[in-house]
Short mmCIF file of N, CA and C in Angstrom, two decimals:
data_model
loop_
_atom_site.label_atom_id
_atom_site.label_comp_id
_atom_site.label_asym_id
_atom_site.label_seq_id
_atom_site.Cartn_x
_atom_site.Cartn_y
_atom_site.Cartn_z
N UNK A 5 -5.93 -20.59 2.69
CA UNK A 5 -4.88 -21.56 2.95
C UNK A 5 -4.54 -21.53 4.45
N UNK A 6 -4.67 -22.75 4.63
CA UNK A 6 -4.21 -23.00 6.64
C UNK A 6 -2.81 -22.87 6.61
N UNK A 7 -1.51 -22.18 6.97
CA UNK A 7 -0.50 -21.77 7.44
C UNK A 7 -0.17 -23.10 8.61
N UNK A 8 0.86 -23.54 8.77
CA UNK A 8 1.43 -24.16 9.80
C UNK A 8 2.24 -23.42 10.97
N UNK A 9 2.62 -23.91 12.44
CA UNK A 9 2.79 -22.74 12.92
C UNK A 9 4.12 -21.97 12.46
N UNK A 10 5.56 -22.81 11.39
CA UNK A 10 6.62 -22.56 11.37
C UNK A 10 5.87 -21.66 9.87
N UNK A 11 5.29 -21.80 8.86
CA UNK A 11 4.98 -21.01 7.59
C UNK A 11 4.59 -19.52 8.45
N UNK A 12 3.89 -19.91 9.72
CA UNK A 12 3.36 -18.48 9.80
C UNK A 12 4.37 -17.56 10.25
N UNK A 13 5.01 -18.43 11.11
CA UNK A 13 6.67 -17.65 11.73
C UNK A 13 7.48 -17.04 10.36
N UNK A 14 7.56 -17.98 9.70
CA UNK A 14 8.20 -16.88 8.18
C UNK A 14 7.69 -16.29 7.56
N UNK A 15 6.61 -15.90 7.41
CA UNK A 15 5.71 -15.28 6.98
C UNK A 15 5.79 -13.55 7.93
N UNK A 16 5.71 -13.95 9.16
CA UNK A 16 5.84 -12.95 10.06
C UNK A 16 7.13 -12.24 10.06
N UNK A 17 7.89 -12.99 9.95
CA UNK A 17 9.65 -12.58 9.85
C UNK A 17 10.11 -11.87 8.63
N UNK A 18 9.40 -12.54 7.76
CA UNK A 18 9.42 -11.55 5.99
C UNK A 18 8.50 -10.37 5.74
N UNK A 19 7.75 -10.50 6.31
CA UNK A 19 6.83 -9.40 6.49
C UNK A 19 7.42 -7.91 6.95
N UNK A 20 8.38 -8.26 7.96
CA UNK A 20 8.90 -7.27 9.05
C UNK A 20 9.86 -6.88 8.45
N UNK A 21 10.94 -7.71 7.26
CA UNK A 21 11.98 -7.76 6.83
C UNK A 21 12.27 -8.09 5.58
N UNK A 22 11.82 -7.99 4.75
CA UNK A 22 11.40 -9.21 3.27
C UNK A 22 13.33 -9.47 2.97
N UNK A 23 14.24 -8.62 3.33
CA UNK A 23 15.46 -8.70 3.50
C UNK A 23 16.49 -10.13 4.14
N UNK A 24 15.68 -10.67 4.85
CA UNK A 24 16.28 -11.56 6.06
C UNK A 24 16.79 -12.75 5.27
N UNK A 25 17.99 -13.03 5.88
CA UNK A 25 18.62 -13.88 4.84
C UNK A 25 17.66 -15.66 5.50
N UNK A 26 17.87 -16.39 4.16
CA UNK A 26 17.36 -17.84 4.20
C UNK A 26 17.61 -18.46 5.83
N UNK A 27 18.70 -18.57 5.89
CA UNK A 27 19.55 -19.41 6.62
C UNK A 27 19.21 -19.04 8.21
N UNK A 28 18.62 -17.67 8.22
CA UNK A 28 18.87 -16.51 9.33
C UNK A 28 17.08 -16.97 9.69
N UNK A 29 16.62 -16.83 8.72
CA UNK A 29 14.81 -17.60 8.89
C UNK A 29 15.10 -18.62 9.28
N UNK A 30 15.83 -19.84 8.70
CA UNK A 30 15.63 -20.79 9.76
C UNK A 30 15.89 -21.46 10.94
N UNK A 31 17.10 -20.32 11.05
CA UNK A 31 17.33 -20.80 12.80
C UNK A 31 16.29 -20.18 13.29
N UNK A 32 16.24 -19.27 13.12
CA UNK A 32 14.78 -18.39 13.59
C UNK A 32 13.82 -19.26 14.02
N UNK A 33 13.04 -20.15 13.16
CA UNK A 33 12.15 -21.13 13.22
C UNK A 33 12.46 -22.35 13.46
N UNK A 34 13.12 -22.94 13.51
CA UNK A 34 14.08 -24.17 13.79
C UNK A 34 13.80 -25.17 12.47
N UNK A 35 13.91 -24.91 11.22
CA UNK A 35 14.14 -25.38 10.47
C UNK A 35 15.44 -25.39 9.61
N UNK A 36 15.51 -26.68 8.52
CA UNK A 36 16.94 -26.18 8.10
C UNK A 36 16.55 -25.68 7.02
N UNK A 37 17.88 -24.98 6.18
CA UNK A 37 17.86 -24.25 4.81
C UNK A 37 16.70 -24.63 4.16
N UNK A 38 17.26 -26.34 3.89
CA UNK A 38 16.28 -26.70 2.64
C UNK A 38 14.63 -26.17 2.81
N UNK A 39 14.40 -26.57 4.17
CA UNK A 39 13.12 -26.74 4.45
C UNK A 39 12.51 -24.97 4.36
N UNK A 40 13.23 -24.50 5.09
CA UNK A 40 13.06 -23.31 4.91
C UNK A 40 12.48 -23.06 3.11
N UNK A 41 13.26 -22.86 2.61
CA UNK A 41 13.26 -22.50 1.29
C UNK A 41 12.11 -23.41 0.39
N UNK A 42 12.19 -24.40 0.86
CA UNK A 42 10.57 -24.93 0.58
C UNK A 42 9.41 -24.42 1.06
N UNK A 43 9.17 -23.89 2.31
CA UNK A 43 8.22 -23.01 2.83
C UNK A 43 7.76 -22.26 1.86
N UNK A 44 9.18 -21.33 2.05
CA UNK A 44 8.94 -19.54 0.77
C UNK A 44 8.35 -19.81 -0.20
N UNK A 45 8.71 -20.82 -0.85
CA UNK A 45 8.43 -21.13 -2.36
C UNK A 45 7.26 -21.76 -2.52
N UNK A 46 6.17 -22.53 -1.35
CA UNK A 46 5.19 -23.00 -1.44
C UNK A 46 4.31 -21.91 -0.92
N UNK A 47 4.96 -20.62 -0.13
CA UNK A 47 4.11 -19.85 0.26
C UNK A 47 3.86 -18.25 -0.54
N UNK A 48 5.05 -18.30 -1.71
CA UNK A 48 5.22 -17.45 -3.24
C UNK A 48 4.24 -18.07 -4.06
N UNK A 49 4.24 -19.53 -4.33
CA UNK A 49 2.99 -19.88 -5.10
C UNK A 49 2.12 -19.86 -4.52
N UNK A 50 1.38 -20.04 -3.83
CA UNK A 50 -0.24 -19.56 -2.88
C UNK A 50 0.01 -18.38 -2.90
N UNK A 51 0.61 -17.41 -3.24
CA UNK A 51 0.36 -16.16 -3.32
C UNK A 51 0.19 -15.50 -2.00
N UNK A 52 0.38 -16.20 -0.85
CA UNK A 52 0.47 -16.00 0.30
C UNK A 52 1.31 -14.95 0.58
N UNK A 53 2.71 -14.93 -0.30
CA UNK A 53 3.35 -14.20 -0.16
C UNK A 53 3.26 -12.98 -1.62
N UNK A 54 2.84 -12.01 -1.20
CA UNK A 54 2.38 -11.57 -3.38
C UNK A 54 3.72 -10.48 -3.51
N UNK A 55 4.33 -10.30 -2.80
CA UNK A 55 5.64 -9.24 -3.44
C UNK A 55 6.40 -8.88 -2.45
N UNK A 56 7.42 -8.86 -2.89
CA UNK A 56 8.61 -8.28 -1.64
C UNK A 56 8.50 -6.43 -2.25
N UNK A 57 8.81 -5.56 -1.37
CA UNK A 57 8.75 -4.38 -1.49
C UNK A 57 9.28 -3.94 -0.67
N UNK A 58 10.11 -2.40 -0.96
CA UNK A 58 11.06 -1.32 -0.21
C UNK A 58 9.65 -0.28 0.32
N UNK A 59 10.00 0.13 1.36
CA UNK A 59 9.16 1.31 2.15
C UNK A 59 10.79 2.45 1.88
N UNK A 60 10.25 3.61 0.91
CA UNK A 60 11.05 4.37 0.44
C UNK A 60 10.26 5.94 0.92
N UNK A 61 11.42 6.56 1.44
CA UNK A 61 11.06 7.90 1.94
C UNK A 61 11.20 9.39 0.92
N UNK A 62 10.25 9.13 0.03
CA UNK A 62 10.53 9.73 -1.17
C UNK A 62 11.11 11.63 -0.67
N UNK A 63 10.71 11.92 0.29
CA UNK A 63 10.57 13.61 0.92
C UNK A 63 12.44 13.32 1.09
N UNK A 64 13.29 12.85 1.01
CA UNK A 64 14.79 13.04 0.82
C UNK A 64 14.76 12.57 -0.27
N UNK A 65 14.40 12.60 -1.60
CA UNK A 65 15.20 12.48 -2.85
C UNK A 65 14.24 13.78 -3.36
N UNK A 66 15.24 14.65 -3.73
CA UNK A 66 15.08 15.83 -4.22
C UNK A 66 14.09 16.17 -5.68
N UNK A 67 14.52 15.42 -6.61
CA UNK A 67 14.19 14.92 -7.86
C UNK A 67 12.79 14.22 -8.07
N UNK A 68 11.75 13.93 -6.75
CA UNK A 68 10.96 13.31 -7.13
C UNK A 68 9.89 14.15 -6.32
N UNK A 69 9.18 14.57 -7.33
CA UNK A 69 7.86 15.65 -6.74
C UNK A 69 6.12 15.25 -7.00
N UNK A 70 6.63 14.31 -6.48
CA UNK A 70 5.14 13.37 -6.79
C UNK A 70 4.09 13.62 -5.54
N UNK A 71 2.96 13.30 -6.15
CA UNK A 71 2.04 13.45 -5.03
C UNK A 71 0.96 12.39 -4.48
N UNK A 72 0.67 11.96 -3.74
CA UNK A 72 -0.10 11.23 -3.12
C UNK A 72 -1.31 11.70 -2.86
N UNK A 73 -2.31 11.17 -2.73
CA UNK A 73 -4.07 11.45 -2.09
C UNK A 73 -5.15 9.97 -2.12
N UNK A 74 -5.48 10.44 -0.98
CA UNK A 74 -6.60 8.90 -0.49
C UNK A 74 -7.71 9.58 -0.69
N UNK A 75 -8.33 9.13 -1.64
CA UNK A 75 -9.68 9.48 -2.15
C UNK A 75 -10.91 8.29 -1.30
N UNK A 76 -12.21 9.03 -0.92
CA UNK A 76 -13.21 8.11 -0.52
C UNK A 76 -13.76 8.15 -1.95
N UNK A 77 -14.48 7.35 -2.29
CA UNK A 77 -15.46 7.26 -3.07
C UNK A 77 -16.38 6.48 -2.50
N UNK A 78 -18.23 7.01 -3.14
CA UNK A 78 -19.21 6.50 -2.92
C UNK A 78 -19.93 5.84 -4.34
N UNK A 79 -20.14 4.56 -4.46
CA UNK A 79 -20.29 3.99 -5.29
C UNK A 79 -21.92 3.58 -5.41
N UNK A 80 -22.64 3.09 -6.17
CA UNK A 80 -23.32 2.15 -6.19
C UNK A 80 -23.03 0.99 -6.97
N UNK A 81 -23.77 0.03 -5.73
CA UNK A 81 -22.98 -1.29 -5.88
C UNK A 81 -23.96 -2.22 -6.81
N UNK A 82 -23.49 -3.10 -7.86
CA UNK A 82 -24.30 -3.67 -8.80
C UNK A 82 -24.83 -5.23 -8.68
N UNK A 83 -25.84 -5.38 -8.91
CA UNK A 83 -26.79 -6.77 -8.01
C UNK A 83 -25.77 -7.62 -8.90
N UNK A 84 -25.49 -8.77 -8.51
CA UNK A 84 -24.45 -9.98 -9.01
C UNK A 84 -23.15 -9.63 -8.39
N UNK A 85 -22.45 -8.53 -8.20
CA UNK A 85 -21.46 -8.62 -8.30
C UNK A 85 -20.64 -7.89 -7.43
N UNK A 86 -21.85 -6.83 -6.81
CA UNK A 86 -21.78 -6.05 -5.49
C UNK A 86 -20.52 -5.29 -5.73
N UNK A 87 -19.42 -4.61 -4.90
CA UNK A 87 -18.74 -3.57 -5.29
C UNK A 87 -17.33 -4.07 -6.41
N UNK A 88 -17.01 -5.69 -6.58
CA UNK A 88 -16.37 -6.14 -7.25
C UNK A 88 -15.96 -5.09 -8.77
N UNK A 89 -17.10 -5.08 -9.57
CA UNK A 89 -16.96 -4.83 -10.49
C UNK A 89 -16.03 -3.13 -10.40
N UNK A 90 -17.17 -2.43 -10.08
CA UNK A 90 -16.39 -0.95 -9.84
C UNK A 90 -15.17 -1.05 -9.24
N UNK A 91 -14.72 -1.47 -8.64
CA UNK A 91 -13.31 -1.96 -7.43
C UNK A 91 -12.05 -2.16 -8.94
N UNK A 92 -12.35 -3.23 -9.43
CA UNK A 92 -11.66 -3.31 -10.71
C UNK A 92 -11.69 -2.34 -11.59
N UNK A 93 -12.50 -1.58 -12.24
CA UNK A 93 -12.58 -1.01 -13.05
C UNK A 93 -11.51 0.19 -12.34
N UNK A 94 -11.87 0.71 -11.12
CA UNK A 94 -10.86 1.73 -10.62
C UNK A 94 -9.37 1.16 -10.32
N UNK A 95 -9.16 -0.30 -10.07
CA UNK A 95 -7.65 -0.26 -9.71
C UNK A 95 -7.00 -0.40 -11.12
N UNK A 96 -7.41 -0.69 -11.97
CA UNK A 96 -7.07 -0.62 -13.09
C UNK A 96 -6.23 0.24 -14.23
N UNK A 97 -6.44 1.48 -13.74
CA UNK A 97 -5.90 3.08 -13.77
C UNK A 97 -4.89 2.95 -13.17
N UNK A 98 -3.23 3.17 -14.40
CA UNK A 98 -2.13 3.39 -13.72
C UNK A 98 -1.71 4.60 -12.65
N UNK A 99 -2.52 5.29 -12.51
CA UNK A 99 -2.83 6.31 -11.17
C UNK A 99 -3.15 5.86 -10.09
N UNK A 100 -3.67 4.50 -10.22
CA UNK A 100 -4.45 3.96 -8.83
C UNK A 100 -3.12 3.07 -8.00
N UNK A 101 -2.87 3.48 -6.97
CA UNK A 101 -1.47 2.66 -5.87
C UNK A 101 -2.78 1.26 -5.07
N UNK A 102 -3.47 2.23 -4.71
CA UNK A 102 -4.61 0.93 -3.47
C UNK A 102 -5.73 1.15 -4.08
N UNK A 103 -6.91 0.20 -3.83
CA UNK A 103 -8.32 0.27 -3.63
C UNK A 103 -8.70 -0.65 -2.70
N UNK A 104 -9.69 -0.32 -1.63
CA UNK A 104 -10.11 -0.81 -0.20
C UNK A 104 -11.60 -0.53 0.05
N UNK A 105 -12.13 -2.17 0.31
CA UNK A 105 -13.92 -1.58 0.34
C UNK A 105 -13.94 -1.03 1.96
N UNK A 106 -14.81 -0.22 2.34
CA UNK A 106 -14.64 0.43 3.09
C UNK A 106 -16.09 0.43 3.82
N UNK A 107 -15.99 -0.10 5.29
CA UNK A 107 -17.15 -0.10 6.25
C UNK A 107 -17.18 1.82 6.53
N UNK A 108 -18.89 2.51 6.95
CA UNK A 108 -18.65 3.56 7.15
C UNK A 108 -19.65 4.02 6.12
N UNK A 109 -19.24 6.06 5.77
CA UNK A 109 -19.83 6.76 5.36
C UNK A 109 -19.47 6.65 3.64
N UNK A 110 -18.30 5.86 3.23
CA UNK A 110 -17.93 5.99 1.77
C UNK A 110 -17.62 4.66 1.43
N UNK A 111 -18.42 3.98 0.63
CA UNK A 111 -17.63 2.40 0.16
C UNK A 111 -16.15 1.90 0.06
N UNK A 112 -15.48 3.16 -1.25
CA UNK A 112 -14.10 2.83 -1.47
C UNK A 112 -13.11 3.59 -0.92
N UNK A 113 -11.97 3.28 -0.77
CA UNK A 113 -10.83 4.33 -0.71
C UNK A 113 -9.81 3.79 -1.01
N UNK A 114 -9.09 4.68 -2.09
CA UNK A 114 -8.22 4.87 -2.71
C UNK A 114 -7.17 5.34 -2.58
N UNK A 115 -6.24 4.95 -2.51
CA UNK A 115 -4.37 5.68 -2.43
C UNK A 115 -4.36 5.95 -3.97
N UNK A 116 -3.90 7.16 -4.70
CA UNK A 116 -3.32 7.97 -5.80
C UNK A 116 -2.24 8.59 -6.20
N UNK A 117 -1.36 8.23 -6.76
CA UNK A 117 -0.44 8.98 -7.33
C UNK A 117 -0.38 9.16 -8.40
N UNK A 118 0.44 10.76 -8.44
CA UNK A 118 0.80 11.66 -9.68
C UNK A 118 2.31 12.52 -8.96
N UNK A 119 2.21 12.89 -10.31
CA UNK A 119 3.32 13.99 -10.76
C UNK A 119 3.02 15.43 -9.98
N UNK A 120 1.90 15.95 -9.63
CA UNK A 120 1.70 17.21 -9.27
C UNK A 120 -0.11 16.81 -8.69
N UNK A 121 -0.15 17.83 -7.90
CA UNK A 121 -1.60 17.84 -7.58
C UNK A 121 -2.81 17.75 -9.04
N UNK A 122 -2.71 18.86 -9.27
CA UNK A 122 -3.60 19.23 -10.70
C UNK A 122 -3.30 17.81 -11.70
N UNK A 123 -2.58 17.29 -11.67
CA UNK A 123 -2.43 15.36 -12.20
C UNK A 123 -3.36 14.83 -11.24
N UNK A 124 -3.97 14.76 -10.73
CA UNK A 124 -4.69 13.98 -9.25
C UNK A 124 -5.51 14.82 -9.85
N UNK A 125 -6.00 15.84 -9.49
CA UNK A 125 -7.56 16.35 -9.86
C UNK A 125 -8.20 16.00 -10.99
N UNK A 126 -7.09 16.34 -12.26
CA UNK A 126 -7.67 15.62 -13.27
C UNK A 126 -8.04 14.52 -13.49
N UNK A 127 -7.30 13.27 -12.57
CA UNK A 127 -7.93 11.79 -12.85
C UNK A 127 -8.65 11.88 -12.31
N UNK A 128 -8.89 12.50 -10.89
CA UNK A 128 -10.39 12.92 -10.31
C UNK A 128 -11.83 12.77 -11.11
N UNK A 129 -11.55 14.36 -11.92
CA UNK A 129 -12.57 15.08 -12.37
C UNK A 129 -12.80 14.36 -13.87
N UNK A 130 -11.89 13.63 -14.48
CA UNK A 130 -11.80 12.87 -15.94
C UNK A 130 -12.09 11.71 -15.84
N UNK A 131 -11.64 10.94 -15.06
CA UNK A 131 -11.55 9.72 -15.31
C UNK A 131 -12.66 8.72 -13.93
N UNK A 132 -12.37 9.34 -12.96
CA UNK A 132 -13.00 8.55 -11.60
C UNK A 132 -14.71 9.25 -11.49
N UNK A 133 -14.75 10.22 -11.22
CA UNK A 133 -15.58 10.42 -11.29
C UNK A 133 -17.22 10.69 -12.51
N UNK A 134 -16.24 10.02 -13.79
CA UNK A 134 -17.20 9.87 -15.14
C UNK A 134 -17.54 8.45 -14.93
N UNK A 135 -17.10 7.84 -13.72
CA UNK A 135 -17.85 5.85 -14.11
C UNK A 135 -19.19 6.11 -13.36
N UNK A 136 -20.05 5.13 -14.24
CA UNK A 136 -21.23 5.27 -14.49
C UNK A 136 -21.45 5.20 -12.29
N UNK A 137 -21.07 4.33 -12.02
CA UNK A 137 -21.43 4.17 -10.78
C UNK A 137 -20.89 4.45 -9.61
N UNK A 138 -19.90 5.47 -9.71
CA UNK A 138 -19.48 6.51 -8.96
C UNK A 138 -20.65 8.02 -8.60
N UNK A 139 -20.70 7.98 -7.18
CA UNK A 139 -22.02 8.66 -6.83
C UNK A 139 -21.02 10.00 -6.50
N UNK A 140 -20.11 9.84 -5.66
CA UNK A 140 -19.30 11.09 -5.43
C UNK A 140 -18.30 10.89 -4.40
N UNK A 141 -16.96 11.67 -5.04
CA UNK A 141 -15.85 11.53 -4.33
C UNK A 141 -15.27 12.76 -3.46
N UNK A 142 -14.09 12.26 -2.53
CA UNK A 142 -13.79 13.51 -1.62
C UNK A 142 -11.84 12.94 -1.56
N UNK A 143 -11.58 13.79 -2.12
CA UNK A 143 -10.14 13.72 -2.08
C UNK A 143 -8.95 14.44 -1.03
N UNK A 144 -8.40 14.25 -0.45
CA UNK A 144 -7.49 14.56 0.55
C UNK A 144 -6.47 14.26 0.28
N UNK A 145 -5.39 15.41 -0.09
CA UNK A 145 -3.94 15.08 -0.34
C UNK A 145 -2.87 15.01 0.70
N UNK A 146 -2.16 13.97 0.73
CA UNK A 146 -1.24 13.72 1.79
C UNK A 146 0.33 14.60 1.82
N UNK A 147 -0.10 15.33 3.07
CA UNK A 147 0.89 16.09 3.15
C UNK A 147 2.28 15.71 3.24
N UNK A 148 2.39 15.42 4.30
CA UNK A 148 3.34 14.64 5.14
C UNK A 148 3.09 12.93 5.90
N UNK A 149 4.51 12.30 5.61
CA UNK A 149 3.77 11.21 6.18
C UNK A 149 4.59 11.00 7.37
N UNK A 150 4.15 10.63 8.28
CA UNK A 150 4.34 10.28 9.64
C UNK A 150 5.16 8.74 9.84
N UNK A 151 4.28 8.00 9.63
CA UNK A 151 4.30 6.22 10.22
C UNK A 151 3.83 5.36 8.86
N UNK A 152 4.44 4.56 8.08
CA UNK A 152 3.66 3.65 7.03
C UNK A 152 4.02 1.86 7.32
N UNK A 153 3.09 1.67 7.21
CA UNK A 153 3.61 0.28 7.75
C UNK A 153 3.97 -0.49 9.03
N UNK A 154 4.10 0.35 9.63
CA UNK A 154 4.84 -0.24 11.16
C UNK A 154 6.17 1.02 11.16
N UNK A 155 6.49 1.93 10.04
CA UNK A 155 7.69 2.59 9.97
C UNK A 155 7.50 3.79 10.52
N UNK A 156 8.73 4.24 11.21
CA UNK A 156 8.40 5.80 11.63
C UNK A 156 9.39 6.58 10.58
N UNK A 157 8.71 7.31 9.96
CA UNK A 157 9.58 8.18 9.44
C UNK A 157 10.34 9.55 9.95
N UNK A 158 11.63 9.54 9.85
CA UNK A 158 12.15 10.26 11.02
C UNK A 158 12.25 11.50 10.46
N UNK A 159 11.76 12.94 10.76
CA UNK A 159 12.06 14.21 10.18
C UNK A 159 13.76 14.36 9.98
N UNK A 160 13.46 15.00 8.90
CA UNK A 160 14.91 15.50 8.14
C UNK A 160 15.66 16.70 9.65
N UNK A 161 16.97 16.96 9.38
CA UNK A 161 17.08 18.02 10.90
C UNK A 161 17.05 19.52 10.05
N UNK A 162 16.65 19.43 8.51
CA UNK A 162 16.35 20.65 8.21
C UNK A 162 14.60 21.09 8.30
N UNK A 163 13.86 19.91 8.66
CA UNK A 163 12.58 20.13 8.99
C UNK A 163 12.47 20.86 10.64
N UNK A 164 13.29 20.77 11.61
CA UNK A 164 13.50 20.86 12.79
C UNK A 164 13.23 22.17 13.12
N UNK A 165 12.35 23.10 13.46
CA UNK A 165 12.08 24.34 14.12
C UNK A 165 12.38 24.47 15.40
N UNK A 166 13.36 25.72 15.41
CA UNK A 166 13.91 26.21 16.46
C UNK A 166 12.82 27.33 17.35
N UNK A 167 12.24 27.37 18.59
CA UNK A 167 11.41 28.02 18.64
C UNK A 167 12.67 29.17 20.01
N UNK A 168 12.80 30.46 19.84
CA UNK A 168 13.34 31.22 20.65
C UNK A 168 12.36 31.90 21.34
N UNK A 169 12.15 31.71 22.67
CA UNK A 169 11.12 32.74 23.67
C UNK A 169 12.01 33.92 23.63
N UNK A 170 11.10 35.00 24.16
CA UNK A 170 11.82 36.17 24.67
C UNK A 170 12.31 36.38 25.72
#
């Protein structure tokens, strides 16, 4: 879909903000309400726009001990349909957050979450790595996160190390 230059301006502005009020987009762009709001809604159905979403810093809520890991996988890819098919079959798995074909040494990579590490190994070792056309995977669990999105995540001041010389 060709974008106009004011769709792409809201597009850009919701992107940064999915928060930003109607009215506030269209002075922004120099449109009015209505028009505005016709944009969104022609650019929600093209799917242009596919979900509004919170960037949440799960490492301050105490209660949630979940774990993350970006898995490569190496696939072989099937004549008709090339990595399509496998791609689906893996995002499919309520464990699976992303799947991304991938230029390089590994076709796919995968964002994962669970409850605990050993939850991640097992979909690993059970479930991802039993499809027929999975050649072999390499999993890396995310420690800490830094930057997501454009976001910096700011250390807690109980993460803060005091270093005393002598």
């Amino acid at each position: 879909m060709r974008l106009n230059e004011k769709e792409l301006e809201i597009v850009e502005i919701l992107e940064k903000d999915a928060r930003t009020a109607t009215g506030d987009i269209a002075k922004m762009v120099g449109l009015s309400v209505e028009e505005t709001e016709q944009s969104i809604k022609k650019l929600e159905e093209n799917k242009v726009i596919v979900r509004y979403i919170s960037i949440v810093d799960w490492t301050k809520v105490e209660e949630h001990p979940g774990v993350r890991a970006m898995i490569d996988v190496k696939v072989t890819p099937k004549r008709g349909v090339g990595f399509d098919e496998i791609a689906e079959r893996i995002y499919r798995f309520d464990e699976v957050n992303s799947v991304y074909l991938m230029s390089g040494t590994y076709d796919l990579s995968i964002i994962v979450e669970g409850k605990s590490m050993n939850e991640v190994a097992n979909f690993v070792s059970q479930k991802l790595s039993t499809l027929d056309s999975v050649i072999s995977t390499t999993t890396h669990f995310i420690l800490k996160k830094y930057k997501h999105d454009g976001i910096i995540f700011e250390p807690d001041n109980k993460d803060k190390r005091i270093v005393v010389s002598p």
